[in-house]
Amino acid sequence: MSWIDIGDINDIPLRGARIVKTQVGCIAVFRTAPDEVFAVSDTCPHKQGPLSEGIVHGQSVTCPLHNWVFDLNTGQAQGADEGSIPTYPVRVEGARILLDAESVSRRTAA
Amino acid sequence: MTKQKIVVIGAGMASGRVLENLTDAAPDQFDITLFNAEPRGNYNRIMLSPVLAGDQTYEDIVTHDDAWYADRGITCRFGEKVTNIDTAAKIVTGPNGDVAYDKLIFGTGSEPFIIPLPGHDLDGVIAYRDLEDTERMMSMGEGNKVVVIGGGLLGLEAAAGMAARGVEVTVVHIMGHLMERQLDEAAGYLLRKSLEGKGIDIKLQANSKEIVGEDGKVKALMLDDGTELPCDLLVMAVGIRPSIALGKEAGLAVGRGIHVDDQMLTSVEDVYAVGECVEHDGAVFGLVAPLYDQAKVLAQTLLGEEAAFVQKTLSTKLKVTGCDLFSAGDFAEGEGREDIVFRDPSRGVYKRLVIEGNKLVGAVMYGDVADGNWFFQLIKDETDIDEMREMLIFGPAYQGGEASDPLSAVAALPPEAEICGCNGICKGTIVDAIAGGATDLAAIKATTKASASCGTCTGLVEQVLQVTLGDEFEMPAAASICGCTDHTHEDVRRLIKSMPLQSQEAVWQELGWKSRNGCHVCRPAINYYLLSDWPIEYQDDPQSRFVNERKHANIQKDGTYSVVPRMWGGITTPSELRAIADAADKYDVPTVKVTGGQRIDLLGVKGEDLPNIWDDLNKAGMVSGYAYSKGLRTVKTCVGTDHCRFGTQDSTGLGIKLEKILHGAWTPHKLKLGVSGCPRNCAEATCKDIGIVCVDSGYQISIGGAAGMDVKETELMCSVPTEEDAMEVVLAVTQLYREGAKYLDRIYKWLGKVGMDWVKEQVVDDLENRKALAARFELSQTIYNHDPWADHVKAKADKYAPMADLTLEAAE
């Protein structure tokens, strides 16, 4: 994998998210309470709500439009809702967040 | 047989253990010389904290005294700093001459890390490392002030030790909770609470800026937010780093520490290193267990036996009386990991186990650590815990236990805790009444008046009945806030006031939350309750708010936002209208709509444009209209006496005044007001949450209207003669609603529960209480009456843009 530096972990609010624009669409990069970082699609499969604006609890996010809840590890919708969002490899080195370049380029997405 | 010559540099815990092992196993095989820069032999450094606390003396913690060294034939060269090492000739030089060696052992340990703040070299700035530091701290007593930088293991032990001596101690920690490397947030919260109970002041997320001195001596620590903390002594306990200077001079390979292999051999033949000065496989060491392992491996190697050092899972305990905590293994959340959380608020107990597959990988405990070593063993042995999973958290003795008890928070309340706020009834009074024969809710109401007024504490009174009577009382079922808790909204509100609870962490722990940090249902509610009951003490958490309130704009179905500037009382000017028109053009706003609240809505603004359009509107004198909030929306007015031939009072003027004073206030649900200048009611005031209808004799104030899913006419609350009275009544009833209602109940729903009679008693009849309510509202507004748009433009405009744009890079 080749890793791209997308920014500092402190640029994301604790229990919050920021978006990164990529060739495969907007990706939401989440930071949970114990400073874990997850990268998933920003788009809810239900009505395309922006997941980066949802409330982050544990390792889950709740979509701001209709309260679908997704597990950030697997991208699976929780509870009665059915659906999933793509997840992307991401890691933290020191305070820098690195995103896998290949998985967010158009070639691999096609 | 000639003895093998061993030279040891540094008399610390690791090298001390090497000497013990060697001389025990082969008393006559070695000729040992021990150098130490400190003028003394080996003592148990980790027991310095009990010495500081006065639980032990220096003599108690000496591990090797003069007789011990003499007995074992070890030549001591204490107080001598090694000046040169020749690894080719195998000679070590000290101030009092050379010593030849066959094997050389580095045990140089570590040095405390001193943050190079301005003033760090002042007299009275010390680390916490050796006996001298400890003695310096022991010289402090009542009347002295000490600041400790660092909320880790060592810093807290230092703080607690000095606090026990009557010193006024403040701990300054840069992170959001104490001991963040060993504890999670919940355990950190309990630890903080317990240390605060010992009189230690704890400042989290605090950045030190400079140390202020006077005549070369420390006087105070300045934080970057301008806080000045006066002190007579400043202790830096922010970490250690391996002492590698001597090893580097001698030509050993070093990184963070002196590089060693599994046999503790350095990069140079016959030169070994052990303890805190080494780096093994990328890791350096600060806890005692691995140091002893290293010492054992090194002794075996020198004795010609096969041995290899393996890094193991570690556990930590804090040596502070009354703070029982334990952590072991890895307790970060991660893919495939599951948590088991147990909280017992009545005993201040928190336990969390982290399970991966069928194995326990981490444990954090606070308050009850009796099972710590059992869990630690399960982690180290990688025991398959599948069979005991259900009951695992209850420990080895407990098989077949019961689930945690939702009543324990109520059981734990002291007798003087206030249950009924309206009538000032404490738990003790209710318990006494139960003992006196009042065994159901009606009897409690009749004998104590508890829950007889607004009724929001009914759930709690019932719980007191159940805790006191046990099975004799049958509990009516009530809906809890969400799956995270068994408590109802009303119970949580009451307990936040009476316990008191002033942070989300406190609510989760003390009320036994079943999840780590709540969910999208309870978080906004708890955030509201805390900021409404503790406006000064609690800081609003935007991450616990729905997107609209976090971003101060309404999210639309396509992910764009709507922007609504305030038009005070529905009055605008040509220049404001021009600025709105210009903004609509500049940001390609697709829809401009006049709202029912007498203002203009710009719909379809892109998220990243928000700070820019706000800035433009701010410059034209407009502020956020809070059209997105569970808070004051608008005060709708008619033109009143200014223009209308029927107008009886200045309804527009009153509307503007009310909107200005209520602007920015958060309420359980949205709050809409209307002021009509005469009973023709053109401002439709009688279907608002609070409506005022002006008449010749003054102002009729009514509440509880709605024109949404339910349509309701307001109920008259009172008539007052002056505008001043009207304002005070509105503020008081707003505050009563803010303090008592369930989150997401509009005024009419709240009114249905508490009743108009009770509201009148509080706001209309009791003038003193009216004034007190209005004063509490105004106190809260000192924090919240402001324009969030201007704040965001100034402080966090960059957070609205994407963090990175990879659309170009990825294409390359």
Short mmCIF file of N, CA, C and O in Angstrom, two decimals, chain B residues 113-197:
data_model
loop_
_atom_site.label_atom_id
_atom_site.label_comp_id
_atom_site.label_asym_id
_atom_site.label_seq_id
_atom_site.Cartn_x
_atom_site.Cartn_y
_atom_site.Cartn_z
N PHE B 113 12.61 13.60 32.38
CA PHE B 113 12.51 14.54 31.28
C PHE B 113 12.05 15.90 31.82
O PHE B 113 11.06 15.99 32.53
N ILE B 114 12.81 16.93 31.53
CA ILE B 114 12.44 18.28 31.98
C ILE B 114 11.97 19.07 30.77
O ILE B 114 12.70 19.21 29.79
N ILE B 115 10.73 19.56 30.80
CA ILE B 115 10.22 20.36 29.68
C ILE B 115 10.98 21.68 29.66
O ILE B 115 11.05 22.35 30.69
N PRO B 116 11.55 22.05 28.52
CA PRO B 116 12.36 23.28 28.48
C PRO B 116 11.51 24.54 28.46
O PRO B 116 11.67 25.41 27.61
N LEU B 117 10.58 24.67 29.43
CA LEU B 117 9.78 25.88 29.54
C LEU B 117 10.67 27.03 29.98
O LEU B 117 11.65 26.79 30.68
N PRO B 118 10.33 28.26 29.62
CA PRO B 118 11.08 29.38 30.19
C PRO B 118 11.01 29.27 31.72
O PRO B 118 9.93 29.07 32.26
N GLY B 119 12.16 29.37 32.38
CA GLY B 119 12.16 29.31 33.85
C GLY B 119 12.38 27.92 34.41
O GLY B 119 12.35 27.74 35.63
N HIS B 120 12.65 26.91 33.54
CA HIS B 120 12.79 25.55 34.06
C HIS B 120 14.05 25.37 34.92
O HIS B 120 14.19 24.40 35.64
N ASP B 121 14.99 26.35 34.81
CA ASP B 121 16.22 26.22 35.59
C ASP B 121 16.17 27.00 36.90
O ASP B 121 17.17 27.12 37.61
N LEU B 122 15.00 27.52 37.26
CA LEU B 122 14.87 28.25 38.52
C LEU B 122 15.05 27.30 39.71
O LEU B 122 14.77 26.10 39.60
N ASP B 123 15.46 27.87 40.84
CA ASP B 123 15.52 27.09 42.06
C ASP B 123 14.09 26.73 42.46
O ASP B 123 13.19 27.57 42.38
N GLY B 124 13.88 25.50 42.88
CA GLY B 124 12.53 25.09 43.26
C GLY B 124 11.79 24.40 42.14
O GLY B 124 10.62 24.06 42.29
N VAL B 125 12.45 24.17 40.99
CA VAL B 125 11.86 23.36 39.93
C VAL B 125 12.60 22.02 39.95
O VAL B 125 13.81 21.97 39.72
N ILE B 126 11.88 20.95 40.30
CA ILE B 126 12.56 19.67 40.43
C ILE B 126 11.82 18.59 39.67
O ILE B 126 10.67 18.77 39.24
N ALA B 127 12.49 17.45 39.51
CA ALA B 127 11.85 16.27 38.95
C ALA B 127 11.47 15.38 40.13
O ALA B 127 11.62 15.77 41.27
N TYR B 128 10.95 14.19 39.84
CA TYR B 128 10.68 13.24 40.91
C TYR B 128 11.39 11.96 40.53
O TYR B 128 10.89 11.18 39.73
N ARG B 129 12.61 11.81 41.04
CA ARG B 129 13.41 10.71 40.56
C ARG B 129 14.18 10.04 41.69
O ARG B 129 14.21 8.84 41.79
N ASP B 130 14.80 10.85 42.56
CA ASP B 130 15.67 10.22 43.55
C ASP B 130 15.35 10.73 44.96
O ASP B 130 14.42 11.51 45.18
N LEU B 131 16.16 10.28 45.90
CA LEU B 131 15.92 10.60 47.29
C LEU B 131 15.99 12.10 47.55
O LEU B 131 15.22 12.63 48.35
N GLU B 132 16.89 12.80 46.83
CA GLU B 132 17.02 14.25 47.02
C GLU B 132 15.69 14.94 46.67
O GLU B 132 15.23 15.82 47.38
N ASP B 133 15.11 14.54 45.52
CA ASP B 133 13.82 15.13 45.12
C ASP B 133 12.76 14.85 46.19
O ASP B 133 11.96 15.72 46.55
N THR B 134 12.76 13.62 46.67
CA THR B 134 11.76 13.22 47.65
C THR B 134 11.90 14.06 48.92
O THR B 134 10.92 14.55 49.48
N GLU B 135 13.17 14.25 49.35
CA GLU B 135 13.40 15.05 50.57
C GLU B 135 12.95 16.49 50.38
O GLU B 135 12.41 17.12 51.28
N ARG B 136 13.17 16.99 49.17
CA ARG B 136 12.74 18.36 48.86
C ARG B 136 11.22 18.48 49.02
O ARG B 136 10.72 19.44 49.59
N MET B 137 10.51 17.47 48.52
CA MET B 137 9.04 17.49 48.62
C MET B 137 8.60 17.31 50.07
O MET B 137 7.61 17.89 50.51
N MET B 138 9.38 16.50 50.83
CA MET B 138 9.02 16.26 52.23
C MET B 138 9.21 17.51 53.08
O MET B 138 8.64 17.62 54.17
N SER B 139 10.01 18.48 52.57
CA SER B 139 10.21 19.71 53.32
C SER B 139 9.00 20.65 53.22
O SER B 139 8.91 21.65 53.91
N MET B 140 8.06 20.32 52.33
CA MET B 140 6.85 21.14 52.18
C MET B 140 5.81 20.70 53.22
O MET B 140 5.76 19.53 53.59
N GLY B 141 5.00 21.64 53.67
CA GLY B 141 3.97 21.28 54.64
C GLY B 141 2.80 22.24 54.56
O GLY B 141 2.62 22.90 53.52
N GLU B 142 2.02 22.33 55.60
CA GLU B 142 0.85 23.20 55.59
C GLU B 142 1.26 24.63 55.30
O GLU B 142 2.30 25.10 55.78
N GLY B 143 0.47 25.32 54.48
CA GLY B 143 0.80 26.69 54.12
C GLY B 143 1.62 26.77 52.84
O GLY B 143 1.75 27.84 52.26
N ASN B 144 2.17 25.63 52.40
CA ASN B 144 2.93 25.65 51.14
C ASN B 144 2.01 25.30 49.97
O ASN B 144 1.03 24.58 50.12
N LYS B 145 2.41 25.83 48.79
CA LYS B 145 1.69 25.50 47.56
C LYS B 145 2.67 24.81 46.61
O LYS B 145 3.80 25.28 46.44
N VAL B 146 2.21 23.72 46.00
CA VAL B 146 3.06 23.03 45.04
C VAL B 146 2.26 22.75 43.77
O VAL B 146 1.08 22.41 43.83
N VAL B 147 2.93 22.94 42.62
CA VAL B 147 2.31 22.57 41.35
C VAL B 147 3.06 21.36 40.81
O VAL B 147 4.30 21.33 40.81
N VAL B 148 2.31 20.34 40.38
CA VAL B 148 2.91 19.17 39.76
C VAL B 148 2.51 19.17 38.29
O VAL B 148 1.32 19.21 37.98
N ILE B 149 3.49 19.17 37.39
CA ILE B 149 3.17 19.05 35.97
C ILE B 149 3.25 17.58 35.61
O ILE B 149 4.29 16.95 35.77
N GLY B 150 2.14 17.02 35.14
CA GLY B 150 2.12 15.62 34.75
C GLY B 150 1.13 14.83 35.57
O GLY B 150 1.26 14.72 36.78
N GLY B 151 0.08 14.32 34.91
CA GLY B 151 -0.94 13.53 35.59
C GLY B 151 -0.78 12.05 35.31
O GLY B 151 -1.75 11.33 35.13
N GLY B 152 0.48 11.59 35.25
CA GLY B 152 0.75 10.17 35.10
C GLY B 152 0.99 9.56 36.47
O GLY B 152 0.78 10.20 37.50
N LEU B 153 1.44 8.31 36.45
CA LEU B 153 1.64 7.55 37.67
C LEU B 153 2.48 8.32 38.70
O LEU B 153 2.07 8.54 39.84
N LEU B 154 3.68 8.76 38.27
CA LEU B 154 4.61 9.37 39.20
C LEU B 154 4.10 10.72 39.71
O LEU B 154 4.19 11.02 40.91
N GLY B 155 3.54 11.53 38.80
CA GLY B 155 3.07 12.85 39.17
C GLY B 155 1.96 12.76 40.21
O GLY B 155 1.93 13.53 41.18
N LEU B 156 1.05 11.79 40.04
CA LEU B 156 -0.07 11.67 40.97
C LEU B 156 0.39 11.14 42.32
O LEU B 156 -0.10 11.55 43.36
N GLU B 157 1.37 10.24 42.29
CA GLU B 157 1.91 9.76 43.57
C GLU B 157 2.58 10.90 44.33
O GLU B 157 2.42 11.03 45.54
N ALA B 158 3.31 11.74 43.59
CA ALA B 158 3.95 12.90 44.22
C ALA B 158 2.89 13.83 44.80
O ALA B 158 2.99 14.27 45.94
N ALA B 159 1.83 14.09 44.02
CA ALA B 159 0.77 15.01 44.45
C ALA B 159 0.07 14.48 45.69
O ALA B 159 -0.13 15.20 46.66
N ALA B 160 -0.27 13.19 45.68
CA ALA B 160 -0.99 12.62 46.81
C ALA B 160 -0.11 12.62 48.06
O ALA B 160 -0.59 12.89 49.17
N GLY B 161 1.17 12.32 47.88
CA GLY B 161 2.11 12.28 49.00
C GLY B 161 2.19 13.64 49.68
O GLY B 161 2.16 13.76 50.91
N MET B 162 2.27 14.68 48.87
CA MET B 162 2.39 16.03 49.45
C MET B 162 1.05 16.50 50.04
O MET B 162 1.03 17.13 51.09
N ALA B 163 -0.06 16.15 49.35
CA ALA B 163 -1.37 16.54 49.87
C ALA B 163 -1.58 15.94 51.26
O ALA B 163 -2.15 16.57 52.15
N ALA B 164 -1.07 14.72 51.46
CA ALA B 164 -1.21 14.05 52.75
C ALA B 164 -0.44 14.81 53.84
O ALA B 164 -0.71 14.67 55.02
N ARG B 165 0.55 15.62 53.41
CA ARG B 165 1.32 16.41 54.36
C ARG B 165 0.70 17.80 54.56
O ARG B 165 1.33 18.68 55.15
N GLY B 166 -0.48 18.02 54.00
CA GLY B 166 -1.16 19.30 54.20
C GLY B 166 -0.79 20.35 53.18
O GLY B 166 -1.19 21.51 53.30
N VAL B 167 -0.03 19.97 52.15
CA VAL B 167 0.37 20.92 51.13
C VAL B 167 -0.80 21.16 50.17
O VAL B 167 -1.58 20.25 49.90
N GLU B 168 -0.93 22.40 49.70
CA GLU B 168 -1.96 22.72 48.71
C GLU B 168 -1.40 22.36 47.33
O GLU B 168 -0.51 23.04 46.82
N VAL B 169 -1.90 21.27 46.74
CA VAL B 169 -1.30 20.75 45.50
C VAL B 169 -2.23 20.95 44.31
O VAL B 169 -3.43 20.71 44.39
N THR B 170 -1.65 21.41 43.19
CA THR B 170 -2.38 21.48 41.93
C THR B 170 -1.66 20.61 40.91
O THR B 170 -0.44 20.72 40.76
N VAL B 171 -2.41 19.73 40.24
CA VAL B 171 -1.81 18.91 39.18
C VAL B 171 -2.24 19.48 37.84
O VAL B 171 -3.42 19.72 37.60
N VAL B 172 -1.25 19.72 36.98
CA VAL B 172 -1.53 20.26 35.65
C VAL B 172 -1.23 19.16 34.64
O VAL B 172 -0.12 18.65 34.58
N HIS B 173 -2.25 18.78 33.88
CA HIS B 173 -2.08 17.67 32.95
C HIS B 173 -2.53 18.10 31.56
O HIS B 173 -3.58 18.70 31.40
N ILE B 174 -1.75 17.76 30.56
CA ILE B 174 -2.02 18.25 29.21
C ILE B 174 -3.16 17.48 28.54
O ILE B 174 -3.85 18.00 27.68
N MET B 175 -3.41 16.23 28.96
CA MET B 175 -4.40 15.40 28.29
C MET B 175 -5.80 15.58 28.92
O MET B 175 -5.94 16.23 29.94
N GLY B 176 -6.79 14.94 28.31
CA GLY B 176 -8.18 15.10 28.75
C GLY B 176 -8.54 14.28 29.98
O GLY B 176 -9.53 14.54 30.62
N HIS B 177 -7.76 13.24 30.30
CA HIS B 177 -7.99 12.54 31.56
C HIS B 177 -6.67 12.05 32.13
O HIS B 177 -5.67 11.99 31.42
N LEU B 178 -6.71 11.71 33.43
CA LEU B 178 -5.48 11.33 34.12
C LEU B 178 -4.99 9.96 33.67
O LEU B 178 -5.76 9.10 33.28
N MET B 179 -3.68 9.76 33.75
CA MET B 179 -3.05 8.47 33.45
C MET B 179 -3.57 7.86 32.15
O MET B 179 -3.96 6.70 32.10
N GLU B 180 -3.56 8.68 31.08
CA GLU B 180 -4.20 8.23 29.85
C GLU B 180 -3.51 7.02 29.22
O GLU B 180 -4.12 6.32 28.42
N ARG B 181 -2.26 6.76 29.60
CA ARG B 181 -1.61 5.59 29.03
C ARG B 181 -2.06 4.30 29.70
O ARG B 181 -1.99 3.23 29.12
N GLN B 182 -2.52 4.41 30.94
CA GLN B 182 -2.93 3.19 31.65
C GLN B 182 -4.44 3.09 31.82
O GLN B 182 -4.94 2.00 32.04
N LEU B 183 -5.16 4.21 31.75
CA LEU B 183 -6.58 4.17 32.07
C LEU B 183 -7.43 4.69 30.92
O LEU B 183 -6.95 5.47 30.11
N ASP B 184 -8.68 4.25 30.87
CA ASP B 184 -9.60 4.85 29.93
C ASP B 184 -10.30 6.03 30.61
O ASP B 184 -10.05 6.32 31.78
N GLU B 185 -11.17 6.72 29.86
CA GLU B 185 -11.79 7.94 30.38
C GLU B 185 -12.57 7.70 31.67
O GLU B 185 -12.50 8.51 32.60
N ALA B 186 -13.31 6.60 31.71
CA ALA B 186 -14.19 6.36 32.85
C ALA B 186 -13.38 6.17 34.13
O ALA B 186 -13.68 6.76 35.17
N ALA B 187 -12.33 5.36 34.07
CA ALA B 187 -11.49 5.14 35.24
C ALA B 187 -10.75 6.43 35.59
O ALA B 187 -10.56 6.75 36.77
N GLY B 188 -10.37 7.20 34.57
CA GLY B 188 -9.70 8.48 34.79
C GLY B 188 -10.60 9.45 35.54
O GLY B 188 -10.16 10.19 36.41
N TYR B 189 -11.88 9.41 35.22
CA TYR B 189 -12.85 10.27 35.90
C TYR B 189 -12.95 9.92 37.39
O TYR B 189 -12.94 10.78 38.25
N LEU B 190 -13.03 8.60 37.69
CA LEU B 190 -13.15 8.17 39.08
C LEU B 190 -11.89 8.52 39.87
O LEU B 190 -11.96 8.94 41.02
N LEU B 191 -10.75 8.35 39.22
CA LEU B 191 -9.48 8.68 39.87
C LEU B 191 -9.44 10.16 40.21
O LEU B 191 -9.08 10.57 41.31
N ARG B 192 -9.85 10.98 39.24
CA ARG B 192 -9.85 12.42 39.46
C ARG B 192 -10.73 12.80 40.64
O ARG B 192 -10.36 13.58 41.51
N LYS B 193 -11.92 12.18 40.67
CA LYS B 193 -12.86 12.47 41.72
C LYS B 193 -12.27 12.13 43.09
O LYS B 193 -12.39 12.88 44.06
N SER B 194 -11.62 10.97 43.15
CA SER B 194 -11.06 10.53 44.41
C SER B 194 -9.90 11.44 44.85
O SER B 194 -9.77 11.78 46.02
N LEU B 195 -9.07 11.87 43.88
CA LEU B 195 -7.95 12.75 44.23
C LEU B 195 -8.46 14.13 44.65
O LEU B 195 -7.92 14.75 45.57
N GLU B 196 -9.51 14.60 43.98
CA GLU B 196 -10.09 15.89 44.36
C GLU B 196 -10.63 15.81 45.77
O GLU B 196 -10.57 16.77 46.53
N GLY B 197 -11.13 14.62 46.13
CA GLY B 197 -11.63 14.39 47.49
C GLY B 197 -10.51 14.49 48.52
O GLY B 197 -10.75 14.73 49.70
#
